[in-house]
PDB file of C-alpha atoms in Angstrom:
ATOM      1  CA  MET A 707       4.036 -18.637  -9.000  1.00 65.00           C
ATOM      2  CA  SER A 708       7.515 -17.781 -10.178  1.00 87.00           C
ATOM      3  CA  VAL A 709       9.419 -15.476  -7.879  1.00 95.00           C
ATOM      4  CA  THR A 710      11.641 -12.490  -8.687  1.00 98.00           C
ATOM      5  CA  LEU A 711      14.443 -11.739  -6.232  1.00 98.00           C
ATOM      6  CA  LEU A 712      16.012  -8.307  -5.970  1.00 98.00           C
ATOM      7  CA  SER A 713      19.098  -7.068  -4.177  1.00 98.00           C
ATOM      8  CA  SER A 714      18.329  -4.136  -1.921  1.00 96.00           C
ATOM      9  CA  PRO A 715      20.943  -1.360  -2.128  1.00 95.00           C
ATOM     10  CA  LEU A 716      23.211  -1.137   0.914  1.00 94.00           C
ATOM     11  CA  GLN A 717      25.497   1.880   1.019  1.00 92.00           C
ATOM     12  CA  GLY A 718      29.140   0.826   1.345  1.00 93.00           C
ATOM     13  CA  PHE A 719      28.422  -2.791   0.406  1.00 96.00           C
ATOM     14  CA  THR A 720      26.550  -3.472  -2.844  1.00 97.00           C
ATOM     15  CA  ASP A 721      28.663  -1.547  -5.345  1.00 98.00           C
ATOM     16  CA  PHE A 722      29.619  -2.916  -8.778  1.00 98.00           C
ATOM     17  CA  ARG A 723      32.556  -4.974  -7.472  1.00 98.00           C
ATOM     18  CA  PHE A 724      30.343  -6.798  -4.992  1.00 98.00           C
ATOM     19  CA  ARG A 725      27.447  -7.145  -7.468  1.00 98.00           C
ATOM     20  CA  ASN A 726      29.566  -8.636 -10.235  1.00 98.00           C
ATOM     21  CA  ALA A 727      31.336 -11.104  -7.942  1.00 98.00           C
ATOM     22  CA  PHE A 728      28.067 -12.068  -6.274  1.00 98.00           C
ATOM     23  CA  HIS A 729      26.391 -12.678  -9.631  1.00 98.00           C
ATOM     24  CA  HIS A 730      29.340 -14.753 -10.854  1.00 98.00           C
ATOM     25  CA  TYR A 731      29.767 -17.006  -7.811  1.00 98.00           C
ATOM     26  CA  PHE A 732      26.234 -17.326  -6.411  1.00 98.00           C
ATOM     27  CA  GLY A 733      23.528 -16.063  -8.781  1.00 97.00           C
ATOM     28  CA  GLY A 734      19.849 -16.091  -7.803  1.00 97.00           C
ATOM     29  CA  ILE A 735      19.318 -12.312  -7.948  1.00 98.00           C
ATOM     30  CA  ASP A 736      17.304 -11.035 -10.938  1.00 98.00           C
ATOM     31  CA  THR A 737      17.861  -7.300 -10.432  1.00 98.00           C
ATOM     32  CA  PHE A 738      20.355  -5.310  -8.387  1.00 98.00           C
ATOM     33  CA  TYR A 739      19.622  -1.808  -7.088  1.00 98.00           C
ATOM     34  CA  ALA A 740      22.699   0.393  -6.972  1.00 98.00           C
ATOM     35  CA  PRO A 741      23.410   2.296  -3.740  1.00 97.00           C
ATOM     36  CA  TYR A 742      21.852   5.761  -3.807  1.00 97.00           C
ATOM     37  CA  ILE A 743      23.231   8.866  -5.475  1.00 97.00           C
ATOM     38  CA  ARG A 744      23.155  11.804  -3.064  1.00 96.00           C
ATOM     39  CA  LEU A 745      24.039  15.312  -4.245  1.00 95.00           C
ATOM     40  CA  ASN A 746      23.969  17.353  -1.002  1.00 84.00           C
ATOM     41  CA  GLY A 747      22.921  20.506  -2.823  1.00 84.00           C
ATOM     42  CA  LYS A 748      25.750  20.393  -5.371  1.00 89.00           C
ATOM     43  CA  MET A 749      24.810  19.471  -8.926  1.00 95.00           C
ATOM     44  CA  VAL A 750      27.811  17.180  -9.256  1.00 95.00           C
ATOM     45  CA  ILE A 751      27.901  13.387  -9.539  1.00 97.00           C
ATOM     46  CA  LYS A 752      30.732  12.065  -7.354  1.00 96.00           C
ATOM     47  CA  ASN A 753      33.364   9.865  -9.013  1.00 96.00           C
ATOM     48  CA  SER A 754      32.414   6.858  -6.889  1.00 95.00           C
ATOM     49  CA  TYR A 755      28.790   7.093  -8.116  1.00 97.00           C
ATOM     50  CA  GLN A 756      29.956   7.497 -11.701  1.00 97.00           C
ATOM     51  CA  LYS A 757      32.182   4.442 -11.504  1.00 97.00           C
ATOM     52  CA  ASP A 758      29.424   2.386  -9.906  1.00 98.00           C
ATOM     53  CA  LEU A 759      26.967   3.053 -12.733  1.00 98.00           C
ATOM     54  CA  GLN A 760      29.310   3.006 -15.742  1.00 97.00           C
ATOM     55  CA  PRO A 761      27.799   0.516 -18.228  1.00 96.00           C
ATOM     56  CA  GLU A 762      31.187  -1.221 -18.698  1.00 97.00           C
ATOM     57  CA  ASN A 763      31.181  -2.049 -14.964  1.00 97.00           C
ATOM     58  CA  ASN A 764      27.715  -3.604 -15.171  1.00 97.00           C
ATOM     59  CA  THR A 765      27.737  -5.766 -18.275  1.00 93.00           C
ATOM     60  CA  THR A 766      26.386  -9.065 -16.904  1.00 90.00           C
ATOM     61  CA  LEU A 767      23.467  -8.013 -14.736  1.00 93.00           C
ATOM     62  CA  GLU A 768      20.414  -5.779 -14.555  1.00 96.00           C
ATOM     63  CA  VAL A 769      21.091  -2.712 -12.405  1.00 98.00           C
ATOM     64  CA  ILE A 770      18.695   0.068 -11.417  1.00 98.00           C
ATOM     65  CA  PRO A 771      20.163   3.377 -10.168  1.00 98.00           C
ATOM     66  CA  GLN A 772      18.750   4.970  -7.020  1.00 98.00           C
ATOM     67  CA  VAL A 773      18.555   8.571  -5.815  1.00 98.00           C
ATOM     68  CA  MET A 774      18.286   9.996  -2.308  1.00 97.00           C
ATOM     69  CA  THR A 775      16.894  13.525  -2.304  1.00 97.00           C
ATOM     70  CA  GLY A 776      14.080  15.742  -1.112  1.00 97.00           C
ATOM     71  CA  ASP A 777      14.622  18.289  -3.889  1.00 97.00           C
ATOM     72  CA  ALA A 778      12.953  18.284  -7.321  1.00 97.00           C
ATOM     73  CA  ASP A 779      15.869  19.957  -9.141  1.00 97.00           C
ATOM     74  CA  GLU A 780      18.288  17.357  -7.770  1.00 97.00           C
ATOM     75  CA  PHE A 781      15.886  14.597  -8.792  1.00 98.00           C
ATOM     76  CA  LEU A 782      15.737  15.898 -12.367  1.00 98.00           C
ATOM     77  CA  PHE A 783      19.512  16.369 -12.501  1.00 98.00           C
ATOM     78  CA  VAL A 784      20.044  12.717 -11.551  1.00 98.00           C
ATOM     79  CA  ILE A 785      17.417  11.597 -14.090  1.00 98.00           C
ATOM     80  CA  LYS A 786      19.334  13.340 -16.881  1.00 98.00           C
ATOM     81  CA  TYR A 787      22.587  11.806 -15.687  1.00 98.00           C
ATOM     82  CA  ILE A 788      21.359   8.197 -15.527  1.00 98.00           C
ATOM     83  CA  GLN A 789      19.570   8.562 -18.872  1.00 98.00           C
ATOM     84  CA  SER A 790      22.844   9.751 -20.429  1.00 98.00           C
ATOM     85  CA  LEU A 791      24.285   6.353 -19.427  1.00 98.00           C
ATOM     86  CA  GLY A 792      21.367   4.470 -20.995  1.00 97.00           C
ATOM     87  CA  TYR A 793      19.331   3.710 -17.856  1.00 98.00           C
ATOM     88  CA  LYS A 794      15.550   4.008 -18.203  1.00 98.00           C
ATOM     89  CA  GLU A 795      14.469   3.645 -14.572  1.00 98.00           C
ATOM     90  CA  LEU A 796      15.322   5.591 -11.422  1.00 98.00           C
ATOM     91  CA  ASN A 797      14.473   4.288  -7.966  1.00 98.00           C
ATOM     92  CA  TRP A 798      13.680   6.889  -5.300  1.00 98.00           C
ATOM     93  CA  ASN A 799      14.903   6.104  -1.777  1.00 98.00           C
ATOM     94  CA  LEU A 800      12.272   6.923   0.834  1.00 98.00           C
ATOM     95  CA  GLY A 801      13.522   4.128   3.039  1.00 95.00           C
ATOM     96  CA  CYS A 802      16.850   5.108   4.588  1.00 94.00           C
ATOM     97  CA  PRO A 803      16.339   5.175   8.382  1.00 93.00           C
ATOM     98  CA  TYR A 804      19.541   6.872   9.535  1.00 88.00           C
ATOM     99  CA  PRO A 805      19.074  10.140  11.490  1.00 92.00           C
ATOM    100  CA  MET A 806      21.734  12.062   9.520  1.00 92.00           C
ATOM    101  CA  VAL A 807      19.508  11.506   6.452  1.00 92.00           C
ATOM    102  CA  THR A 808      16.018  11.673   7.957  1.00 94.00           C
ATOM    103  CA  LYS A 809      16.698  14.915   9.873  1.00 94.00           C
ATOM    104  CA  GLN A 810      17.340  16.566   6.502  1.00 93.00           C
ATOM    105  CA  GLY A 811      13.921  15.470   5.234  1.00 94.00           C
ATOM    106  CA  MET A 812      15.204  12.632   3.070  1.00 95.00           C
ATOM    107  CA  GLY A 813      14.833   8.846   3.094  1.00 96.00           C
ATOM    108  CA  SER A 814      12.118   7.680   5.487  1.00 97.00           C
ATOM    109  CA  GLY A 815      12.102  11.199   6.971  1.00 96.00           C
ATOM    110  CA  LEU A 816      10.284  12.411   3.827  1.00 97.00           C
ATOM    111  CA  ILE A 817       7.309  10.026   4.062  1.00 97.00           C
ATOM    112  CA  CYS A 818       5.490  12.417   6.420  1.00 96.00           C
ATOM    113  CA  ASN A 819       5.563  15.125   3.709  1.00 97.00           C
ATOM    114  CA  PRO A 820       3.085  14.030   0.986  1.00 97.00           C
ATOM    115  CA  GLU A 821       3.028  17.506  -0.629  1.00 97.00           C
ATOM    116  CA  LYS A 822       6.775  17.438  -1.308  1.00 98.00           C
ATOM    117  CA  ILE A 823       6.585  13.866  -2.631  1.00 98.00           C
ATOM    118  CA  ASP A 824       3.755  14.959  -4.946  1.00 98.00           C
ATOM    119  CA  HIS A 825       5.742  17.996  -6.179  1.00 98.00           C
ATOM    120  CA  ILE A 826       8.833  15.924  -7.018  1.00 98.00           C
ATOM    121  CA  LEU A 827       6.878  13.155  -8.757  1.00 98.00           C
ATOM    122  CA  LYS A 828       4.832  15.718 -10.709  1.00 98.00           C
ATOM    123  CA  ARG A 829       7.950  17.376 -12.088  1.00 98.00           C
ATOM    124  CA  ALA A 830       9.648  14.038 -12.843  1.00 98.00           C
ATOM    125  CA  HIS A 831       6.632  12.831 -14.829  1.00 98.00           C
ATOM    126  CA  GLU A 832       5.854  16.136 -16.568  1.00 98.00           C
ATOM    127  CA  GLU A 833       9.425  17.048 -17.500  1.00 98.00           C
ATOM    128  CA  THR A 834      11.020  13.645 -18.238  1.00 98.00           C
ATOM    129  CA  ASP A 835      10.115  10.224 -19.592  1.00 98.00           C
ATOM    130  CA  VAL A 836      11.979   8.251 -16.913  1.00 98.00           C
ATOM    131  CA  VAL A 837      10.337   5.244 -15.242  1.00 98.00           C
ATOM    132  CA  VAL A 838      10.129   5.906 -11.492  1.00 98.00           C
ATOM    133  CA  SER A 839      10.036   3.196  -8.828  1.00 98.00           C
ATOM    134  CA  MET A 840      10.075   3.646  -5.045  1.00 98.00           C
ATOM    135  CA  LYS A 841      11.883   2.081  -2.108  1.00 98.00           C
ATOM    136  CA  MET A 842      10.138   2.970   1.154  1.00 98.00           C
ATOM    137  CA  ARG A 843       9.704   2.256   4.821  1.00 97.00           C
ATOM    138  CA  MET A 844       6.136   2.425   6.147  1.00 96.00           C
ATOM    139  CA  GLY A 845       6.867   5.761   7.780  1.00 95.00           C
ATOM    140  CA  TYR A 846       9.410   7.279  10.132  1.00 95.00           C
ATOM    141  CA  GLU A 847       7.413   7.761  13.351  1.00 95.00           C
ATOM    142  CA  ASN A 848       4.590   5.306  12.645  1.00 95.00           C
ATOM    143  CA  ALA A 849       3.279   2.896  10.017  1.00 96.00           C
ATOM    144  CA  GLU A 850       0.255   5.084   9.201  1.00 96.00           C
ATOM    145  CA  GLU A 851       2.411   7.656   7.427  1.00 97.00           C
ATOM    146  CA  ILE A 852       2.632   5.601   4.234  1.00 98.00           C
ATOM    147  CA  LEU A 853      -1.162   5.221   4.087  1.00 98.00           C
ATOM    148  CA  GLU A 854      -1.475   8.994   3.721  1.00 97.00           C
ATOM    149  CA  VAL A 855       1.011   8.985   0.834  1.00 98.00           C
ATOM    150  CA  PHE A 856      -0.659   6.194  -1.177  1.00 98.00           C
ATOM    151  CA  PRO A 857      -3.424   8.414  -2.684  1.00 98.00           C
ATOM    152  CA  ILE A 858      -0.676  10.652  -4.101  1.00 97.00           C
ATOM    153  CA  LEU A 859       1.450   7.737  -5.337  1.00 98.00           C
ATOM    154  CA  ASP A 860      -1.639   6.195  -6.974  1.00 98.00           C
ATOM    155  CA  ALA A 861      -1.893   9.258  -9.239  1.00 97.00           C
ATOM    156  CA  TYR A 862       1.435   8.407 -10.920  1.00 98.00           C
ATOM    157  CA  PRO A 863       2.456   5.502 -13.201  1.00 98.00           C
ATOM    158  CA  LEU A 864       5.092   4.155 -10.811  1.00 98.00           C
ATOM    159  CA  LYS A 865       6.673   0.853 -11.814  1.00 98.00           C
ATOM    160  CA  ASN A 866       6.516  -0.522  -8.271  1.00 98.00           C
ATOM    161  CA  ILE A 867       6.899   0.308  -4.581  1.00 98.00           C
ATOM    162  CA  ALA A 868       9.333  -1.841  -2.586  1.00 98.00           C
ATOM    163  CA  ILE A 869       8.390  -1.609   1.085  1.00 98.00           C
ATOM    164  CA  HIS A 870      10.669  -2.509   3.976  1.00 97.00           C
ATOM    165  CA  ALA A 871       8.197  -3.618   6.643  1.00 97.00           C
ATOM    166  CA  ARG A 872       9.589  -1.408   9.416  1.00 96.00           C
ATOM    167  CA  ILE A 873       9.426   2.263  10.297  1.00 94.00           C
ATOM    168  CA  GLY A 874      12.501   4.480  10.066  1.00 93.00           C
ATOM    169  CA  LYS A 875      12.725   5.102  13.796  1.00 93.00           C
ATOM    170  CA  GLN A 876      13.347   1.376  14.332  1.00 92.00           C
ATOM    171  CA  LEU A 877      16.489   1.389  12.177  1.00 86.00           C
ATOM    172  CA  TYR A 878      16.993  -2.403  11.945  1.00 85.00           C
ATOM    173  CA  LYS A 879      15.916  -3.167  15.513  1.00 86.00           C
ATOM    174  CA  GLY A 880      12.862  -5.190  16.450  1.00 87.00           C
ATOM    175  CA  GLY A 881      10.856  -7.377  14.116  1.00 91.00           C
ATOM    176  CA  VAL A 882       9.139  -6.541  10.851  1.00 95.00           C
ATOM    177  CA  ASP A 883       5.511  -5.361  11.097  1.00 96.00           C
ATOM    178  CA  LEU A 884       3.620  -7.751   8.858  1.00 97.00           C
ATOM    179  CA  GLU A 885       0.152  -6.507   9.775  1.00 97.00           C
ATOM    180  CA  SER A 886       1.042  -2.989   8.668  1.00 97.00           C
ATOM    181  CA  PHE A 887       2.531  -4.390   5.451  1.00 98.00           C
ATOM    182  CA  GLN A 888      -0.767  -6.220   4.834  1.00 98.00           C
ATOM    183  CA  ARG A 889      -2.566  -2.874   5.209  1.00 97.00           C
ATOM    184  CA  CYS A 890      -0.240  -1.489   2.536  1.00 98.00           C
ATOM    185  CA  VAL A 891      -1.164  -4.349   0.195  1.00 98.00           C
ATOM    186  CA  GLU A 892      -4.835  -3.444   0.661  1.00 97.00           C
ATOM    187  CA  SER A 893      -4.338   0.336   0.336  1.00 97.00           C
ATOM    188  CA  THR A 894      -2.686   0.913  -3.045  1.00 97.00           C
ATOM    189  CA  LYS A 895      -3.232  -0.032  -6.665  1.00 96.00           C
ATOM    190  CA  HIS A 896       0.539  -0.199  -7.265  1.00 98.00           C
ATOM    191  CA  LYS A 897       2.592  -3.369  -7.496  1.00 98.00           C
ATOM    192  CA  LEU A 898       4.348  -3.908  -4.150  1.00 98.00           C
ATOM    193  CA  TYR A 899       7.636  -5.691  -3.472  1.00 98.00           C
ATOM    194  CA  TYR A 900       8.271  -7.088   0.007  1.00 98.00           C
ATOM    195  CA  ASN A 901      11.527  -6.270   1.845  1.00 97.00           C
ATOM    196  CA  GLY A 902      12.652  -7.117   5.375  1.00 96.00           C
ATOM    197  CA  ASP A 903      14.281  -9.971   7.324  1.00 94.00           C
ATOM    198  CA  ILE A 904      14.486 -12.599   4.582  1.00 97.00           C
ATOM    199  CA  THR A 905      17.411 -14.395   6.194  1.00 96.00           C
ATOM    200  CA  THR A 906      16.630 -18.099   5.567  1.00 97.00           C
ATOM    201  CA  VAL A 907      14.701 -20.224   3.066  1.00 97.00           C
ATOM    202  CA  ALA A 908      12.134 -20.910   5.819  1.00 97.00           C
ATOM    203  CA  LYS A 909      11.697 -17.154   6.436  1.00 97.00           C
ATOM    204  CA  PHE A 910      11.182 -16.590   2.725  1.00 98.00           C
ATOM    205  CA  THR A 911       8.572 -19.371   2.535  1.00 97.00           C
ATOM    206  CA  GLU A 912       6.789 -17.857   5.530  1.00 97.00           C
ATOM    207  CA  MET A 913       6.598 -14.451   3.785  1.00 97.00           C
ATOM    208  CA  GLN A 914       5.454 -16.021   0.534  1.00 96.00           C
ATOM    209  CA  GLU A 915       2.623 -17.841   2.314  1.00 97.00           C
ATOM    210  CA  ARG A 916       1.691 -14.762   4.346  1.00 97.00           C
ATOM    211  CA  PHE A 917       1.465 -12.532   1.227  1.00 97.00           C
ATOM    212  CA  PRO A 918       0.284 -14.755  -1.662  1.00 96.00           C
ATOM    213  CA  THR A 919      -0.157 -11.799  -4.060  1.00 96.00           C
ATOM    214  CA  ILE A 920       3.492 -10.691  -3.725  1.00 98.00           C
ATOM    215  CA  ASP A 921       5.891 -12.204  -6.277  1.00 97.00           C
ATOM    216  CA  HIS A 922       8.857  -9.806  -5.931  1.00 98.00           C
ATOM    217  CA  PHE A 923      11.006 -10.055  -2.821  1.00 98.00           C
ATOM    218  CA  MET A 924      13.917  -7.800  -1.950  1.00 98.00           C
ATOM    219  CA  MET A 925      16.887  -8.931   0.114  1.00 97.00           C
ATOM    220  CA  GLY A 926      19.471  -6.733   1.801  1.00 95.00           C
ATOM    221  CA  ARG A 927      21.469  -7.767   4.858  1.00 95.00           C
ATOM    222  CA  GLY A 928      20.341 -11.413   4.547  1.00 95.00           C
ATOM    223  CA  LEU A 929      21.941 -11.693   1.134  1.00 96.00           C
ATOM    224  CA  ILE A 930      25.332 -10.500   2.415  1.00 98.00           C
ATOM    225  CA  ALA A 931      25.161 -12.691   5.525  1.00 97.00           C
ATOM    226  CA  ASP A 932      24.387 -15.763   3.404  1.00 98.00           C
ATOM    227  CA  PRO A 933      25.232 -15.233  -0.272  1.00 98.00           C
ATOM    228  CA  PHE A 934      23.886 -18.706  -1.176  1.00 98.00           C
ATOM    229  CA  LEU A 935      20.395 -17.795   0.013  1.00 98.00           C
ATOM    230  CA  PRO A 936      18.935 -16.333  -3.230  1.00 98.00           C
ATOM    231  CA  SER A 937      19.882 -19.378  -5.345  1.00 97.00           C
ATOM    232  CA  MET A 938      18.645 -21.720  -2.593  1.00 97.00           C
ATOM    233  CA  ILE A 939      15.298 -19.896  -2.575  1.00 97.00           C
ATOM    234  CA  LYS A 940      15.117 -20.138  -6.377  1.00 96.00           C
ATOM    235  CA  ASN A 941      15.911 -23.875  -6.257  1.00 95.00           C
ATOM    236  CA  ASN A 942      13.582 -24.432  -3.308  1.00 94.00           C
ATOM    237  CA  THR A 943      16.261 -26.188  -1.275  1.00 96.00           C
ATOM    238  CA  THR A 944      17.876 -25.808   2.135  1.00 96.00           C
ATOM    239  CA  GLU A 945      20.940 -27.791   1.005  1.00 97.00           C
ATOM    240  CA  TYR A 946      24.172 -25.877   0.480  1.00 97.00           C
ATOM    241  CA  PRO A 947      26.526 -26.910  -2.348  1.00 97.00           C
ATOM    242  CA  LYS A 948      29.096 -29.522  -1.263  1.00 96.00           C
ATOM    243  CA  ASP A 949      31.936 -27.094  -2.003  1.00 97.00           C
ATOM    244  CA  ARG A 950      30.188 -24.232  -0.193  1.00 98.00           C
ATOM    245  CA  TRP A 951      33.245 -22.809   1.569  1.00 97.00           C
ATOM    246  CA  LYS A 952      35.480 -23.193  -1.485  1.00 97.00           C
ATOM    247  CA  ILE A 953      33.033 -21.089  -3.514  1.00 98.00           C
ATOM    248  CA  PHE A 954      32.764 -18.549  -0.705  1.00 98.00           C
ATOM    249  CA  SER A 955      36.565 -18.415  -0.397  1.00 98.00           C
ATOM    250  CA  GLU A 956      36.946 -17.632  -4.129  1.00 98.00           C
ATOM    251  CA  PHE A 957      34.246 -14.953  -3.898  1.00 98.00           C
ATOM    252  CA  HIS A 958      35.932 -13.434  -0.839  1.00 98.00           C
ATOM    253  CA  ASP A 959      39.357 -13.386  -2.514  1.00 98.00           C
ATOM    254  CA  THR A 960      37.887 -11.732  -5.615  1.00 98.00           C
ATOM    255  CA  ILE A 961      36.272  -8.844  -3.767  1.00 98.00           C
ATOM    256  CA  TYR A 962      39.237  -8.487  -1.392  1.00 97.00           C
ATOM    257  CA  GLN A 963      41.655  -8.115  -4.301  1.00 96.00           C
ATOM    258  CA  GLN A 964      39.407  -5.612  -6.098  1.00 97.00           C
ATOM    259  CA  TYR A 965      38.806  -3.470  -3.016  1.00 97.00           C
ATOM    260  CA  ASP A 966      42.492  -3.642  -2.118  1.00 95.00           C
ATOM    261  CA  GLU A 967      43.356  -2.223  -5.555  1.00 95.00           C
ATOM    262  CA  ALA A 968      40.674   0.471  -5.320  1.00 95.00           C
ATOM    263  CA  LEU A 969      41.363   1.638  -1.765  1.00 93.00           C
ATOM    264  CA  SER A 970      44.603   3.244  -0.643  1.00 84.00           C
ATOM    265  CA  GLY A 971      46.443   1.781   2.323  1.00 83.00           C
ATOM    266  CA  PRO A 972      45.809  -0.951   4.898  1.00 88.00           C
ATOM    267  CA  THR A 973      43.261   0.904   7.062  1.00 90.00           C
ATOM    268  CA  PRO A 974      40.516   1.444   4.415  1.00 94.00           C
ATOM    269  CA  ILE A 975      40.648  -2.191   3.221  1.00 95.00           C
ATOM    270  CA  LYS A 976      40.602  -3.401   6.829  1.00 94.00           C
ATOM    271  CA  MET A 977      37.482  -1.321   7.584  1.00 95.00           C
ATOM    272  CA  LYS A 978      35.821  -2.344   4.316  1.00 97.00           C
ATOM    273  CA  MET A 979      36.299  -6.080   4.907  1.00 97.00           C
ATOM    274  CA  GLN A 980      35.444  -5.784   8.591  1.00 97.00           C
ATOM    275  CA  GLY A 981      32.101  -4.320   7.493  1.00 97.00           C
ATOM    276  CA  PHE A 982      31.490  -7.337   5.273  1.00 98.00           C
ATOM    277  CA  TRP A 983      32.533  -9.804   7.984  1.00 98.00           C
ATOM    278  CA  GLU A 984      29.981  -8.340  10.357  1.00 97.00           C
ATOM    279  CA  TYR A 985      27.539 -10.085   7.990  1.00 98.00           C
ATOM    280  CA  PHE A 986      29.669 -12.970   6.621  1.00 98.00           C
ATOM    281  CA  SER A 987      30.422 -14.208  10.147  1.00 98.00           C
ATOM    282  CA  GLN A 988      26.698 -14.799  10.734  1.00 97.00           C
ATOM    283  CA  SER A 989      26.845 -17.838   8.435  1.00 96.00           C
ATOM    284  CA  THR A 990      29.749 -19.452  10.309  1.00 97.00           C
ATOM    285  CA  SER A 991      29.326 -22.006  13.079  1.00 96.00           C
ATOM    286  CA  ASN A 992      30.565 -19.485  15.664  1.00 96.00           C
ATOM    287  CA  PRO A 993      29.718 -15.935  14.498  1.00 97.00           C
ATOM    288  CA  HIS A 994      31.095 -14.159  17.577  1.00 97.00           C
ATOM    289  CA  LYS A 995      34.430 -15.984  17.463  1.00 97.00           C
ATOM    290  CA  ALA A 996      34.802 -15.505  13.687  1.00 97.00           C
ATOM    291  CA  PHE A 997      34.122 -11.778  13.816  1.00 98.00           C
ATOM    292  CA  LYS A 998      36.450 -11.354  16.796  1.00 97.00           C
ATOM    293  CA  LYS A 999      39.265 -12.967  14.758  1.00 97.00           C
ATOM    294  CA  ILE A1000      38.700 -10.511  11.909  1.00 97.00           C
ATOM    295  CA  LYS A1001      38.639  -7.513  14.246  1.00 96.00           C
ATOM    296  CA  LYS A1002      41.923  -8.561  15.860  1.00 95.00           C
ATOM    297  CA  ALA A1003      43.735  -8.787  12.504  1.00 94.00           C
ATOM    298  CA  ASN A1004      45.724  -5.569  12.332  1.00 91.00           C
ATOM    299  CA  ASN A1005      47.524  -5.979   9.003  1.00 92.00           C
ATOM    300  CA  PRO A1006      46.819  -7.626   5.640  1.00 93.00           C
ATOM    301  CA  ARG A1007      48.823 -10.776   6.455  1.00 94.00           C
ATOM    302  CA  ALA A1008      47.052 -11.249   9.800  1.00 96.00           C
ATOM    303  CA  TYR A1009      43.716 -10.659   8.059  1.00 96.00           C
ATOM    304  CA  GLN A1010      44.378 -13.334   5.410  1.00 96.00           C
ATOM    305  CA  GLN A1011      45.477 -15.713   8.155  1.00 97.00           C
ATOM    306  CA  ALA A1012      42.274 -15.043  10.134  1.00 97.00           C
ATOM    307  CA  VAL A1013      40.119 -15.661   7.046  1.00 98.00           C
ATOM    308  CA  ARG A1014      41.911 -18.975   6.310  1.00 97.00           C
ATOM    309  CA  GLU A1015      41.466 -20.102   9.924  1.00 96.00           C
ATOM    310  CA  ILE A1016      37.754 -19.281   9.860  1.00 97.00           C
ATOM    311  CA  LEU A1017      37.153 -21.047   6.538  1.00 96.00           C
ATOM    312  CA  ASN A1018      39.294 -24.084   7.414  1.00 95.00           C
ATOM    313  CA  ASN A1019      37.296 -24.404  10.600  1.00 93.00           C
ATOM    314  CA  GLU A1020      34.100 -24.676   8.579  1.00 94.00           C
TER     315      GLU A1020
END
């Protein structure tokens, strides 16, 4: 069975600069989901969202926009916006686990409210011709919450439901709940995508064997920690390219230069790259030492020096 790999949207990480560089240097991802658009009650699309979805910034890859909202009017406003750019599909985020989102009845905090989900989907399907797909956790408090939503979701022609096999309350702690994901597979007519803890080729193979009917797999943190992983999965190999660190170095320099141009001053670029290195360092032979080096680098020159030391060490 051929496998489709998707990049899960990670706020602050998987914007167009990252996506384009990733696609160029590593490949292996069939579709990228853009980080969510959030309106916060104002019917205005922020500049950063606009830039991220501009067609000229996404010429070489398939990108699907995502929205985070618990409000039907906001949902429809975003539909009109993405359709004006030529997009035909909108992904709805019911997966975000962070309390500042869930306490406002959005992300995984909305899964316990089937009536509201029904109302928003009803309006989207009656008033627009957009294709809707979903990105969900299995609930916020418990994994039964999603089972109560499935009868409502089954009434709509959703393209797919990507499920991260955790509950919101877990954030990213603890393991994935594969038994509850299996219950999801048995409880809906919709096409499901699997998401959660695909961090190695062996882990991917394990998930593929555990869920033989699933042929779409979504990767988030694992893809940033090891950018070679999607192409290795596609090629069914655990061997890295011989020039692995040279390729990574070129990728790193590309995104560093682009973020440096886009951000103003040394502090924002430092924080941006430090965020990436929290993941990148996991692929090095000494993750703790590598990340410590990055954190200690207090100016651009020291940062570049730290990166060279880490990569030369590999």
